[in-house]
Amino acid sequence: MANKNEKATFDAAGKSEAFFTKYRNVILGAVAAIILVVAAVVCYNTFIGGPREDKASTALARGQEYFNAEQFDKALNGDGAGYAGFVKIASDYGSTDAGNLANLYAGLCYYYLGKAKEAVNYLEKYSPASDAMVSPAAVAALGNAYAAVGQLDKAVSKLKDAASKADSESKDGANNSLSPTFLLQAGELLESQNKTDEALKVYQDIKKKYVNSMLVQSNEIDKYIERTTK
């Protein structure tokens, strides 16, 4: 029984990783919007905030450059040339907005470096805000990290939360780009646990709610619905 459970966990984690890789640009694109958030933070510091926040934001900017260039190890641990790394920034400036973002970046870097446990640790420390892109993507990233370490129920829950968060910030209550992606992965994880009925409901909800999404307009979601109704 233990071997079967371990195999199921491994298979589910593998599917999650493959899915995250497939939709990597979607999620990374959302996280890239953090740059705009940081810009706003810097403006705030210029007129209102104190030097501690400003110093943290300045340090974070260099790490963003490494992150965007996919130099995740340097972004995480520093470059030995004045940039300390997201881990250090998160530790030294944890009480600042920039320090909070450093937790998110550190978690993402660990995930892409294949260190899911460390990714979970930092992504759990990140405090999401109320925005339509960055926070939902961050919550979804935590869901992916949970899946990678075999915590599938938590993974599904976080992916659903990410979709809900994205929808809550959309004008019509349906984020047709991010939410279907997050929910589709939740459905696949449910399938991997043999929770077919739950997965089917997720797929049906996608088709009903996100009519302008590529998944629905391309009829891709119908394949998932058909698969779970056999």
JSON list of C-alpha atoms in Angstrom, two decimals:
[
{"chain": "A", "resi": 1, "resn": "MET", "atom": "CA", "xyz": [0.00, 0.00, 0.00]},
{"chain": "A", "resi": 2, "resn": "ALA", "atom": "CA", "xyz": [2.83, 2.41, 0.88]},
{"chain": "A", "resi": 3, "resn": "ASN", "atom": "CA", "xyz": [4.49, 1.85, -2.48]},
{"chain": "A", "resi": 4, "resn": "LYS", "atom": "CA", "xyz": [1.22, 2.56, -4.31]},
{"chain": "A", "resi": 5, "resn": "ASN", "atom": "CA", "xyz": [0.70, 5.76, -2.35]},
{"chain": "A", "resi": 6, "resn": "GLU", "atom": "CA", "xyz": [4.25, 6.87, -3.02]},
{"chain": "A", "resi": 7, "resn": "LYS", "atom": "CA", "xyz": [3.83, 6.15, -6.73]},
{"chain": "A", "resi": 8, "resn": "ALA", "atom": "CA", "xyz": [0.56, 8.13, -6.83]},
{"chain": "A", "resi": 9, "resn": "THR", "atom": "CA", "xyz": [2.25, 11.06, -5.13]},
{"chain": "A", "resi": 10, "resn": "PHE", "atom": "CA", "xyz": [5.20, 10.88, -7.52]},
{"chain": "A", "resi": 11, "resn": "ASP", "atom": "CA", "xyz": [2.92, 10.70, -10.57]},
{"chain": "A", "resi": 12, "resn": "ALA", "atom": "CA", "xyz": [0.82, 13.61, -9.39]},
{"chain": "A", "resi": 13, "resn": "ALA", "atom": "CA", "xyz": [3.86, 15.72, -8.63]},
{"chain": "A", "resi": 14, "resn": "GLY", "atom": "CA", "xyz": [5.27, 14.90, -12.04]},
{"chain": "A", "resi": 15, "resn": "LYS", "atom": "CA", "xyz": [2.05, 15.93, -13.74]},
{"chain": "A", "resi": 16, "resn": "SER", "atom": "CA", "xyz": [2.01, 19.17, -11.76]},
{"chain": "A", "resi": 17, "resn": "GLU", "atom": "CA", "xyz": [5.57, 19.99, -12.71]},
{"chain": "A", "resi": 18, "resn": "ALA", "atom": "CA", "xyz": [4.87, 19.23, -16.35]},
{"chain": "A", "resi": 19, "resn": "PHE", "atom": "CA", "xyz": [1.77, 21.41, -16.29]},
{"chain": "A", "resi": 20, "resn": "PHE", "atom": "CA", "xyz": [3.61, 24.26, -14.59]},
{"chain": "A", "resi": 21, "resn": "THR", "atom": "CA", "xyz": [6.35, 24.05, -17.21]},
{"chain": "A", "resi": 22, "resn": "LYS", "atom": "CA", "xyz": [3.76, 24.07, -19.99]},
{"chain": "A", "resi": 23, "resn": "TYR", "atom": "CA", "xyz": [2.10, 27.20, -18.65]},
{"chain": "A", "resi": 24, "resn": "ARG", "atom": "CA", "xyz": [5.29, 28.71, -17.26]},
{"chain": "A", "resi": 25, "resn": "ASN", "atom": "CA", "xyz": [5.14, 31.82, -19.44]},
{"chain": "A", "resi": 26, "resn": "VAL", "atom": "CA", "xyz": [1.58, 32.56, -18.32]},
{"chain": "A", "resi": 27, "resn": "ILE", "atom": "CA", "xyz": [2.48, 32.48, -14.65]},
{"chain": "A", "resi": 28, "resn": "LEU", "atom": "CA", "xyz": [5.84, 34.16, -15.08]},
{"chain": "A", "resi": 29, "resn": "GLY", "atom": "CA", "xyz": [4.18, 36.86, -17.13]},
{"chain": "A", "resi": 30, "resn": "ALA", "atom": "CA", "xyz": [1.85, 37.56, -14.25]},
{"chain": "A", "resi": 31, "resn": "VAL", "atom": "CA", "xyz": [4.67, 37.61, -11.73]},
{"chain": "A", "resi": 32, "resn": "ALA", "atom": "CA", "xyz": [6.61, 39.98, -13.97]},
{"chain": "A", "resi": 33, "resn": "ALA", "atom": "CA", "xyz": [3.97, 42.54, -13.12]},
{"chain": "A", "resi": 34, "resn": "ILE", "atom": "CA", "xyz": [5.71, 42.74, -9.74]},
{"chain": "A", "resi": 35, "resn": "ILE", "atom": "CA", "xyz": [8.07, 45.18, -11.42]},
{"chain": "A", "resi": 36, "resn": "LEU", "atom": "CA", "xyz": [5.19, 47.65, -11.63]},
{"chain": "A", "resi": 37, "resn": "VAL", "atom": "CA", "xyz": [4.38, 47.08, -7.99]},
{"chain": "A", "resi": 38, "resn": "VAL", "atom": "CA", "xyz": [7.96, 47.74, -6.98]},
{"chain": "A", "resi": 39, "resn": "ALA", "atom": "CA", "xyz": [7.99, 50.90, -9.07]},
{"chain": "A", "resi": 40, "resn": "ALA", "atom": "CA", "xyz": [4.97, 52.08, -7.11]},
{"chain": "A", "resi": 41, "resn": "VAL", "atom": "CA", "xyz": [6.73, 51.20, -3.87]},
{"chain": "A", "resi": 42, "resn": "VAL", "atom": "CA", "xyz": [9.77, 53.24, -4.88]},
{"chain": "A", "resi": 43, "resn": "CYS", "atom": "CA", "xyz": [7.56, 56.23, -5.70]},
{"chain": "A", "resi": 44, "resn": "TYR", "atom": "CA", "xyz": [5.91, 55.87, -2.31]},
{"chain": "A", "resi": 45, "resn": "ASN", "atom": "CA", "xyz": [9.29, 55.86, -0.61]},
{"chain": "A", "resi": 46, "resn": "THR", "atom": "CA", "xyz": [10.41, 58.95, -2.50]},
{"chain": "A", "resi": 47, "resn": "PHE", "atom": "CA", "xyz": [7.60, 61.02, -1.10]},
{"chain": "A", "resi": 48, "resn": "ILE", "atom": "CA", "xyz": [6.44, 59.22, 2.05]},
{"chain": "A", "resi": 49, "resn": "GLY", "atom": "CA", "xyz": [8.37, 56.11, 3.00]},
{"chain": "A", "resi": 50, "resn": "GLY", "atom": "CA", "xyz": [11.55, 55.85, 4.97]},
{"chain": "A", "resi": 51, "resn": "PRO", "atom": "CA", "xyz": [15.12, 54.98, 3.98]},
{"chain": "A", "resi": 52, "resn": "ARG", "atom": "CA", "xyz": [14.80, 51.34, 5.08]},
{"chain": "A", "resi": 53, "resn": "GLU", "atom": "CA", "xyz": [12.06, 50.62, 2.54]},
{"chain": "A", "resi": 54, "resn": "ASP", "atom": "CA", "xyz": [13.91, 52.54, -0.13]},
{"chain": "A", "resi": 55, "resn": "LYS", "atom": "CA", "xyz": [17.12, 50.60, 0.47]},
{"chain": "A", "resi": 56, "resn": "ALA", "atom": "CA", "xyz": [15.25, 47.30, 0.28]},
{"chain": "A", "resi": 57, "resn": "SER", "atom": "CA", "xyz": [13.55, 48.30, -2.98]},
{"chain": "A", "resi": 58, "resn": "THR", "atom": "CA", "xyz": [16.88, 49.27, -4.52]},
{"chain": "A", "resi": 59, "resn": "ALA", "atom": "CA", "xyz": [18.39, 45.92, -3.54]},
{"chain": "A", "resi": 60, "resn": "LEU", "atom": "CA", "xyz": [15.38, 44.09, -4.95]},
{"chain": "A", "resi": 61, "resn": "ALA", "atom": "CA", "xyz": [15.70, 45.74, -8.36]},
{"chain": "A", "resi": 62, "resn": "ARG", "atom": "CA", "xyz": [19.01, 44.02, -9.14]},
{"chain": "A", "resi": 63, "resn": "GLY", "atom": "CA", "xyz": [17.57, 40.67, -8.18]},
{"chain": "A", "resi": 64, "resn": "GLN", "atom": "CA", "xyz": [14.67, 41.23, -10.54]},
{"chain": "A", "resi": 65, "resn": "GLU", "atom": "CA", "xyz": [17.13, 41.62, -13.40]},
{"chain": "A", "resi": 66, "resn": "TYR", "atom": "CA", "xyz": [18.70, 38.25, -12.61]},
{"chain": "A", "resi": 67, "resn": "PHE", "atom": "CA", "xyz": [15.27, 36.67, -12.18]},
{"chain": "A", "resi": 68, "resn": "ASN", "atom": "CA", "xyz": [14.00, 37.96, -15.52]},
{"chain": "A", "resi": 69, "resn": "ALA", "atom": "CA", "xyz": [17.19, 36.65, -17.15]},
{"chain": "A", "resi": 70, "resn": "GLU", "atom": "CA", "xyz": [16.47, 33.25, -15.52]},
{"chain": "A", "resi": 71, "resn": "GLN", "atom": "CA", "xyz": [19.71, 33.40, -13.53]},
{"chain": "A", "resi": 72, "resn": "PHE", "atom": "CA", "xyz": [17.89, 32.02, -10.55]},
{"chain": "A", "resi": 73, "resn": "ASP", "atom": "CA", "xyz": [20.88, 31.04, -8.43]},
{"chain": "A", "resi": 74, "resn": "LYS", "atom": "CA", "xyz": [22.35, 34.55, -8.59]},
{"chain": "A", "resi": 75, "resn": "ALA", "atom": "CA", "xyz": [18.95, 36.09, -7.98]},
{"chain": "A", "resi": 76, "resn": "LEU", "atom": "CA", "xyz": [18.52, 33.89, -4.94]},
{"chain": "A", "resi": 77, "resn": "ASN", "atom": "CA", "xyz": [21.98, 33.93, -3.35]},
{"chain": "A", "resi": 78, "resn": "GLY", "atom": "CA", "xyz": [23.68, 37.04, -4.72]},
{"chain": "A", "resi": 79, "resn": "ASP", "atom": "CA", "xyz": [26.37, 37.72, -7.28]},
{"chain": "A", "resi": 80, "resn": "GLY", "atom": "CA", "xyz": [29.35, 38.45, -5.04]},
{"chain": "A", "resi": 81, "resn": "ALA", "atom": "CA", "xyz": [29.52, 41.94, -6.51]},
{"chain": "A", "resi": 82, "resn": "GLY", "atom": "CA", "xyz": [27.29, 43.92, -4.20]},
{"chain": "A", "resi": 83, "resn": "TYR", "atom": "CA", "xyz": [23.95, 42.21, -4.70]},
{"chain": "A", "resi": 84, "resn": "ALA", "atom": "CA", "xyz": [23.09, 40.07, -1.66]},
{"chain": "A", "resi": 85, "resn": "GLY", "atom": "CA", "xyz": [20.26, 37.92, -3.06]},
{"chain": "A", "resi": 86, "resn": "PHE", "atom": "CA", "xyz": [16.57, 37.52, -2.36]},
{"chain": "A", "resi": 87, "resn": "VAL", "atom": "CA", "xyz": [17.17, 35.28, 0.66]},
{"chain": "A", "resi": 88, "resn": "LYS", "atom": "CA", "xyz": [19.26, 37.95, 2.35]},
{"chain": "A", "resi": 89, "resn": "ILE", "atom": "CA", "xyz": [16.85, 40.73, 1.39]},
{"chain": "A", "resi": 90, "resn": "ALA", "atom": "CA", "xyz": [13.91, 38.76, 2.77]},
{"chain": "A", "resi": 91, "resn": "SER", "atom": "CA", "xyz": [15.81, 38.17, 6.00]},
{"chain": "A", "resi": 92, "resn": "ASP", "atom": "CA", "xyz": [17.07, 41.72, 6.47]},
{"chain": "A", "resi": 93, "resn": "TYR", "atom": "CA", "xyz": [13.98, 43.59, 5.30]},
{"chain": "A", "resi": 94, "resn": "GLY", "atom": "CA", "xyz": [11.16, 41.19, 6.10]},
{"chain": "A", "resi": 95, "resn": "SER", "atom": "CA", "xyz": [8.98, 43.93, 7.56]},
{"chain": "A", "resi": 96, "resn": "THR", "atom": "CA", "xyz": [9.03, 45.99, 4.36]},
{"chain": "A", "resi": 97, "resn": "ASP", "atom": "CA", "xyz": [6.98, 45.66, 1.18]},
{"chain": "A", "resi": 98, "resn": "ALA", "atom": "CA", "xyz": [10.16, 44.92, -0.77]},
{"chain": "A", "resi": 99, "resn": "GLY", "atom": "CA", "xyz": [11.13, 42.27, 1.77]},
{"chain": "A", "resi": 100, "resn": "ASN", "atom": "CA", "xyz": [7.74, 40.66, 1.30]},
{"chain": "A", "resi": 101, "resn": "LEU", "atom": "CA", "xyz": [8.27, 40.57, -2.46]},
{"chain": "A", "resi": 102, "resn": "ALA", "atom": "CA", "xyz": [11.71, 39.08, -1.87]},
{"chain": "A", "resi": 103, "resn": "ASN", "atom": "CA", "xyz": [9.99, 36.11, -0.20]},
{"chain": "A", "resi": 104, "resn": "LEU", "atom": "CA", "xyz": [7.93, 35.59, -3.34]},
{"chain": "A", "resi": 105, "resn": "TYR", "atom": "CA", "xyz": [10.91, 35.86, -5.65]},
{"chain": "A", "resi": 106, "resn": "ALA", "atom": "CA", "xyz": [12.98, 33.55, -3.44]},
{"chain": "A", "resi": 107, "resn": "GLY", "atom": "CA", "xyz": [10.21, 30.95, -3.49]},
{"chain": "A", "resi": 108, "resn": "LEU", "atom": "CA", "xyz": [9.96, 31.10, -7.27]},
{"chain": "A", "resi": 109, "resn": "CYS", "atom": "CA", "xyz": [13.72, 30.82, -7.68]},
{"chain": "A", "resi": 110, "resn": "TYR", "atom": "CA", "xyz": [13.83, 27.75, -5.45]},
{"chain": "A", "resi": 111, "resn": "TYR", "atom": "CA", "xyz": [10.99, 26.20, -7.44]},
{"chain": "A", "resi": 112, "resn": "TYR", "atom": "CA", "xyz": [12.76, 26.68, -10.76]},
{"chain": "A", "resi": 113, "resn": "LEU", "atom": "CA", "xyz": [15.95, 25.27, -9.22]},
{"chain": "A", "resi": 114, "resn": "GLY", "atom": "CA", "xyz": [14.04, 22.10, -8.34]},
{"chain": "A", "resi": 115, "resn": "LYS", "atom": "CA", "xyz": [13.99, 22.74, -4.58]},
{"chain": "A", "resi": 116, "resn": "ALA", "atom": "CA", "xyz": [10.28, 22.50, -3.89]},
{"chain": "A", "resi": 117, "resn": "LYS", "atom": "CA", "xyz": [10.47, 22.28, -0.08]},
{"chain": "A", "resi": 118, "resn": "GLU", "atom": "CA", "xyz": [12.43, 25.50, 0.10]},
{"chain": "A", "resi": 119, "resn": "ALA", "atom": "CA", "xyz": [10.00, 27.05, -2.40]},
{"chain": "A", "resi": 120, "resn": "VAL", "atom": "CA", "xyz": [7.07, 26.21, -0.13]},
{"chain": "A", "resi": 121, "resn": "ASN", "atom": "CA", "xyz": [8.85, 27.76, 2.83]},
{"chain": "A", "resi": 122, "resn": "TYR", "atom": "CA", "xyz": [9.31, 31.14, 1.13]},
{"chain": "A", "resi": 123, "resn": "LEU", "atom": "CA", "xyz": [6.05, 31.22, -0.80]},
{"chain": "A", "resi": 124, "resn": "GLU", "atom": "CA", "xyz": [4.18, 30.64, 2.47]},
{"chain": "A", "resi": 125, "resn": "LYS", "atom": "CA", "xyz": [5.89, 33.70, 3.91]},
{"chain": "A", "resi": 126, "resn": "TYR", "atom": "CA", "xyz": [4.68, 35.95, 1.10]},
{"chain": "A", "resi": 127, "resn": "SER", "atom": "CA", "xyz": [1.61, 38.04, 2.00]},
{"chain": "A", "resi": 128, "resn": "PRO", "atom": "CA", "xyz": [-0.60, 38.53, -1.09]},
{"chain": "A", "resi": 129, "resn": "ALA", "atom": "CA", "xyz": [-2.15, 41.91, -1.75]},
{"chain": "A", "resi": 130, "resn": "SER", "atom": "CA", "xyz": [-5.33, 42.84, -3.63]},
{"chain": "A", "resi": 131, "resn": "ASP", "atom": "CA", "xyz": [-4.37, 42.88, -7.30]},
{"chain": "A", "resi": 132, "resn": "ALA", "atom": "CA", "xyz": [-5.48, 41.05, -10.40]},
{"chain": "A", "resi": 133, "resn": "MET", "atom": "CA", "xyz": [-2.17, 39.54, -11.51]},
{"chain": "A", "resi": 134, "resn": "VAL", "atom": "CA", "xyz": [0.69, 39.24, -9.04]},
{"chain": "A", "resi": 135, "resn": "SER", "atom": "CA", "xyz": [-1.13, 37.90, -5.99]},
{"chain": "A", "resi": 136, "resn": "PRO", "atom": "CA", "xyz": [-3.17, 35.25, -7.86]},
{"chain": "A", "resi": 137, "resn": "ALA", "atom": "CA", "xyz": [0.02, 34.09, -9.61]},
{"chain": "A", "resi": 138, "resn": "ALA", "atom": "CA", "xyz": [1.83, 33.94, -6.27]},
{"chain": "A", "resi": 139, "resn": "VAL", "atom": "CA", "xyz": [-0.94, 31.85, -4.69]},
{"chain": "A", "resi": 140, "resn": "ALA", "atom": "CA", "xyz": [-0.90, 29.53, -7.72]},
{"chain": "A", "resi": 141, "resn": "ALA", "atom": "CA", "xyz": [2.87, 29.20, -7.44]},
{"chain": "A", "resi": 142, "resn": "LEU", "atom": "CA", "xyz": [2.43, 28.05, -3.84]},
{"chain": "A", "resi": 143, "resn": "GLY", "atom": "CA", "xyz": [-0.11, 25.52, -5.10]},
{"chain": "A", "resi": 144, "resn": "ASN", "atom": "CA", "xyz": [2.43, 24.19, -7.57]},
{"chain": "A", "resi": 145, "resn": "ALA", "atom": "CA", "xyz": [5.04, 23.93, -4.86]},
{"chain": "A", "resi": 146, "resn": "TYR", "atom": "CA", "xyz": [2.64, 22.00, -2.64]},
{"chain": "A", "resi": 147, "resn": "ALA", "atom": "CA", "xyz": [1.96, 19.62, -5.53]},
{"chain": "A", "resi": 148, "resn": "ALA", "atom": "CA", "xyz": [5.68, 19.12, -6.09]},
{"chain": "A", "resi": 149, "resn": "VAL", "atom": "CA", "xyz": [6.13, 17.96, -2.49]},
{"chain": "A", "resi": 150, "resn": "GLY", "atom": "CA", "xyz": [3.07, 15.70, -2.65]},
{"chain": "A", "resi": 151, "resn": "GLN", "atom": "CA", "xyz": [0.66, 17.85, -0.61]},
{"chain": "A", "resi": 152, "resn": "LEU", "atom": "CA", "xyz": [-2.05, 17.51, -3.23]},
{"chain": "A", "resi": 153, "resn": "ASP", "atom": "CA", "xyz": [-5.08, 18.62, -1.22]},
{"chain": "A", "resi": 154, "resn": "LYS", "atom": "CA", "xyz": [-3.30, 21.84, -0.30]},
{"chain": "A", "resi": 155, "resn": "ALA", "atom": "CA", "xyz": [-2.24, 22.25, -3.91]},
{"chain": "A", "resi": 156, "resn": "VAL", "atom": "CA", "xyz": [-5.80, 21.99, -5.21]},
{"chain": "A", "resi": 157, "resn": "SER", "atom": "CA", "xyz": [-7.05, 24.37, -2.55]},
{"chain": "A", "resi": 158, "resn": "LYS", "atom": "CA", "xyz": [-4.45, 27.01, -3.37]},
{"chain": "A", "resi": 159, "resn": "LEU", "atom": "CA", "xyz": [-5.04, 26.74, -7.11]},
{"chain": "A", "resi": 160, "resn": "LYS", "atom": "CA", "xyz": [-8.75, 27.28, -6.56]},
{"chain": "A", "resi": 161, "resn": "ASP", "atom": "CA", "xyz": [-7.96, 30.21, -4.26]},
{"chain": "A", "resi": 162, "resn": "ALA", "atom": "CA", "xyz": [-5.72, 31.69, -6.95]},
{"chain": "A", "resi": 163, "resn": "ALA", "atom": "CA", "xyz": [-8.53, 31.52, -9.50]},
{"chain": "A", "resi": 164, "resn": "SER", "atom": "CA", "xyz": [-10.98, 33.07, -7.05]},
{"chain": "A", "resi": 165, "resn": "LYS", "atom": "CA", "xyz": [-8.53, 35.85, -6.25]},
{"chain": "A", "resi": 166, "resn": "ALA", "atom": "CA", "xyz": [-7.99, 36.60, -9.94]},
{"chain": "A", "resi": 167, "resn": "ASP", "atom": "CA", "xyz": [-11.75, 36.66, -10.55]},
{"chain": "A", "resi": 168, "resn": "SER", "atom": "CA", "xyz": [-12.41, 38.98, -7.61]},
{"chain": "A", "resi": 169, "resn": "GLU", "atom": "CA", "xyz": [-10.23, 41.67, -9.19]},
{"chain": "A", "resi": 170, "resn": "SER", "atom": "CA", "xyz": [-11.74, 41.34, -12.68]},
{"chain": "A", "resi": 171, "resn": "LYS", "atom": "CA", "xyz": [-14.40, 43.76, -13.86]},
{"chain": "A", "resi": 172, "resn": "ASP", "atom": "CA", "xyz": [-16.84, 41.05, -14.91]},
{"chain": "A", "resi": 173, "resn": "GLY", "atom": "CA", "xyz": [-15.86, 38.60, -12.18]},
{"chain": "A", "resi": 174, "resn": "ALA", "atom": "CA", "xyz": [-14.07, 36.24, -14.55]},
{"chain": "A", "resi": 175, "resn": "ASN", "atom": "CA", "xyz": [-10.36, 36.41, -15.34]},
{"chain": "A", "resi": 176, "resn": "ASN", "atom": "CA", "xyz": [-10.32, 34.51, -18.64]},
{"chain": "A", "resi": 177, "resn": "SER", "atom": "CA", "xyz": [-6.54, 34.29, -18.86]},
{"chain": "A", "resi": 178, "resn": "LEU", "atom": "CA", "xyz": [-5.31, 33.19, -15.43]},
{"chain": "A", "resi": 179, "resn": "SER", "atom": "CA", "xyz": [-8.24, 31.52, -13.68]},
{"chain": "A", "resi": 180, "resn": "PRO", "atom": "CA", "xyz": [-8.93, 28.75, -16.23]},
{"chain": "A", "resi": 181, "resn": "THR", "atom": "CA", "xyz": [-5.25, 27.85, -16.22]},
{"chain": "A", "resi": 182, "resn": "PHE", "atom": "CA", "xyz": [-5.15, 27.51, -12.44]},
{"chain": "A", "resi": 183, "resn": "LEU", "atom": "CA", "xyz": [-8.41, 25.56, -12.32]},
{"chain": "A", "resi": 184, "resn": "LEU", "atom": "CA", "xyz": [-7.36, 23.22, -15.09]},
{"chain": "A", "resi": 185, "resn": "GLN", "atom": "CA", "xyz": [-4.34, 22.21, -13.10]},
{"chain": "A", "resi": 186, "resn": "ALA", "atom": "CA", "xyz": [-6.51, 21.73, -10.01]},
{"chain": "A", "resi": 187, "resn": "GLY", "atom": "CA", "xyz": [-8.68, 19.41, -12.07]},
{"chain": "A", "resi": 188, "resn": "GLU", "atom": "CA", "xyz": [-5.71, 17.40, -13.26]},
{"chain": "A", "resi": 189, "resn": "LEU", "atom": "CA", "xyz": [-4.47, 16.99, -9.70]},
{"chain": "A", "resi": 190, "resn": "LEU", "atom": "CA", "xyz": [-7.92, 15.81, -8.63]},
{"chain": "A", "resi": 191, "resn": "GLU", "atom": "CA", "xyz": [-7.86, 13.27, -11.45]},
{"chain": "A", "resi": 192, "resn": "SER", "atom": "CA", "xyz": [-4.47, 12.05, -10.29]},
{"chain": "A", "resi": 193, "resn": "GLN", "atom": "CA", "xyz": [-6.11, 11.30, -6.93]},
{"chain": "A", "resi": 194, "resn": "ASN", "atom": "CA", "xyz": [-8.96, 9.44, -8.65]},
{"chain": "A", "resi": 195, "resn": "LYS", "atom": "CA", "xyz": [-11.38, 12.20, -7.61]},
{"chain": "A", "resi": 196, "resn": "THR", "atom": "CA", "xyz": [-12.98, 12.13, -11.03]},
{"chain": "A", "resi": 197, "resn": "ASP", "atom": "CA", "xyz": [-16.33, 13.65, -10.05]},
{"chain": "A", "resi": 198, "resn": "GLU", "atom": "CA", "xyz": [-14.62, 16.65, -8.45]},
{"chain": "A", "resi": 199, "resn": "ALA", "atom": "CA", "xyz": [-12.37, 17.07, -11.46]},
{"chain": "A", "resi": 200, "resn": "LEU", "atom": "CA", "xyz": [-15.36, 16.96, -13.81]},
{"chain": "A", "resi": 201, "resn": "LYS", "atom": "CA", "xyz": [-17.10, 19.70, -11.85]},
{"chain": "A", "resi": 202, "resn": "VAL", "atom": "CA", "xyz": [-14.00, 21.89, -12.13]},
{"chain": "A", "resi": 203, "resn": "TYR", "atom": "CA", "xyz": [-13.85, 21.36, -15.89]},
{"chain": "A", "resi": 204, "resn": "GLN", "atom": "CA", "xyz": [-17.55, 22.06, -16.29]},
{"chain": "A", "resi": 205, "resn": "ASP", "atom": "CA", "xyz": [-17.21, 25.23, -14.25]},
{"chain": "A", "resi": 206, "resn": "ILE", "atom": "CA", "xyz": [-14.39, 26.37, -16.54]},
{"chain": "A", "resi": 207, "resn": "LYS", "atom": "CA", "xyz": [-16.55, 25.84, -19.63]},
{"chain": "A", "resi": 208, "resn": "LYS", "atom": "CA", "xyz": [-19.52, 27.61, -18.09]},
{"chain": "A", "resi": 209, "resn": "LYS", "atom": "CA", "xyz": [-17.78, 30.60, -16.51]},
{"chain": "A", "resi": 210, "resn": "TYR", "atom": "CA", "xyz": [-14.79, 31.37, -18.74]},
{"chain": "A", "resi": 211, "resn": "VAL", "atom": "CA", "xyz": [-16.47, 31.43, -22.15]},
{"chain": "A", "resi": 212, "resn": "ASN", "atom": "CA", "xyz": [-13.90, 33.86, -23.56]},
{"chain": "A", "resi": 213, "resn": "SER", "atom": "CA", "xyz": [-10.87, 31.82, -22.51]},
{"chain": "A", "resi": 214, "resn": "MET", "atom": "CA", "xyz": [-8.71, 29.98, -25.01]},
{"chain": "A", "resi": 215, "resn": "LEU", "atom": "CA", "xyz": [-9.49, 26.70, -23.25]},
{"chain": "A", "resi": 216, "resn": "VAL", "atom": "CA", "xyz": [-13.18, 27.10, -24.04]},
{"chain": "A", "resi": 217, "resn": "GLN", "atom": "CA", "xyz": [-12.99, 28.79, -27.42]},
{"chain": "A", "resi": 218, "resn": "SER", "atom": "CA", "xyz": [-10.57, 26.18, -28.73]},
{"chain": "A", "resi": 219, "resn": "ASN", "atom": "CA", "xyz": [-12.78, 23.41, -27.32]},
{"chain": "A", "resi": 220, "resn": "GLU", "atom": "CA", "xyz": [-9.76, 22.10, -25.42]},
{"chain": "A", "resi": 221, "resn": "ILE", "atom": "CA", "xyz": [-11.76, 21.90, -22.20]},
{"chain": "A", "resi": 222, "resn": "ASP", "atom": "CA", "xyz": [-14.20, 19.48, -23.87]},
{"chain": "A", "resi": 223, "resn": "LYS", "atom": "CA", "xyz": [-11.44, 16.88, -24.02]},
{"chain": "A", "resi": 224, "resn": "TYR", "atom": "CA", "xyz": [-11.08, 17.02, -20.24]},
{"chain": "A", "resi": 225, "resn": "ILE", "atom": "CA", "xyz": [-14.83, 16.83, -19.72]},
{"chain": "A", "resi": 226, "resn": "GLU", "atom": "CA", "xyz": [-15.11, 13.86, -22.04]},
{"chain": "A", "resi": 227, "resn": "ARG", "atom": "CA", "xyz": [-12.24, 12.10, -20.34]},
{"chain": "A", "resi": 228, "resn": "THR", "atom": "CA", "xyz": [-13.87, 12.36, -16.92]},
{"chain": "A", "resi": 229, "resn": "THR", "atom": "CA", "xyz": [-17.33, 11.26, -18.06]},
{"chain": "A", "resi": 230, "resn": "LYS", "atom": "CA", "xyz": [-16.24, 7.91, -19.51]}
]
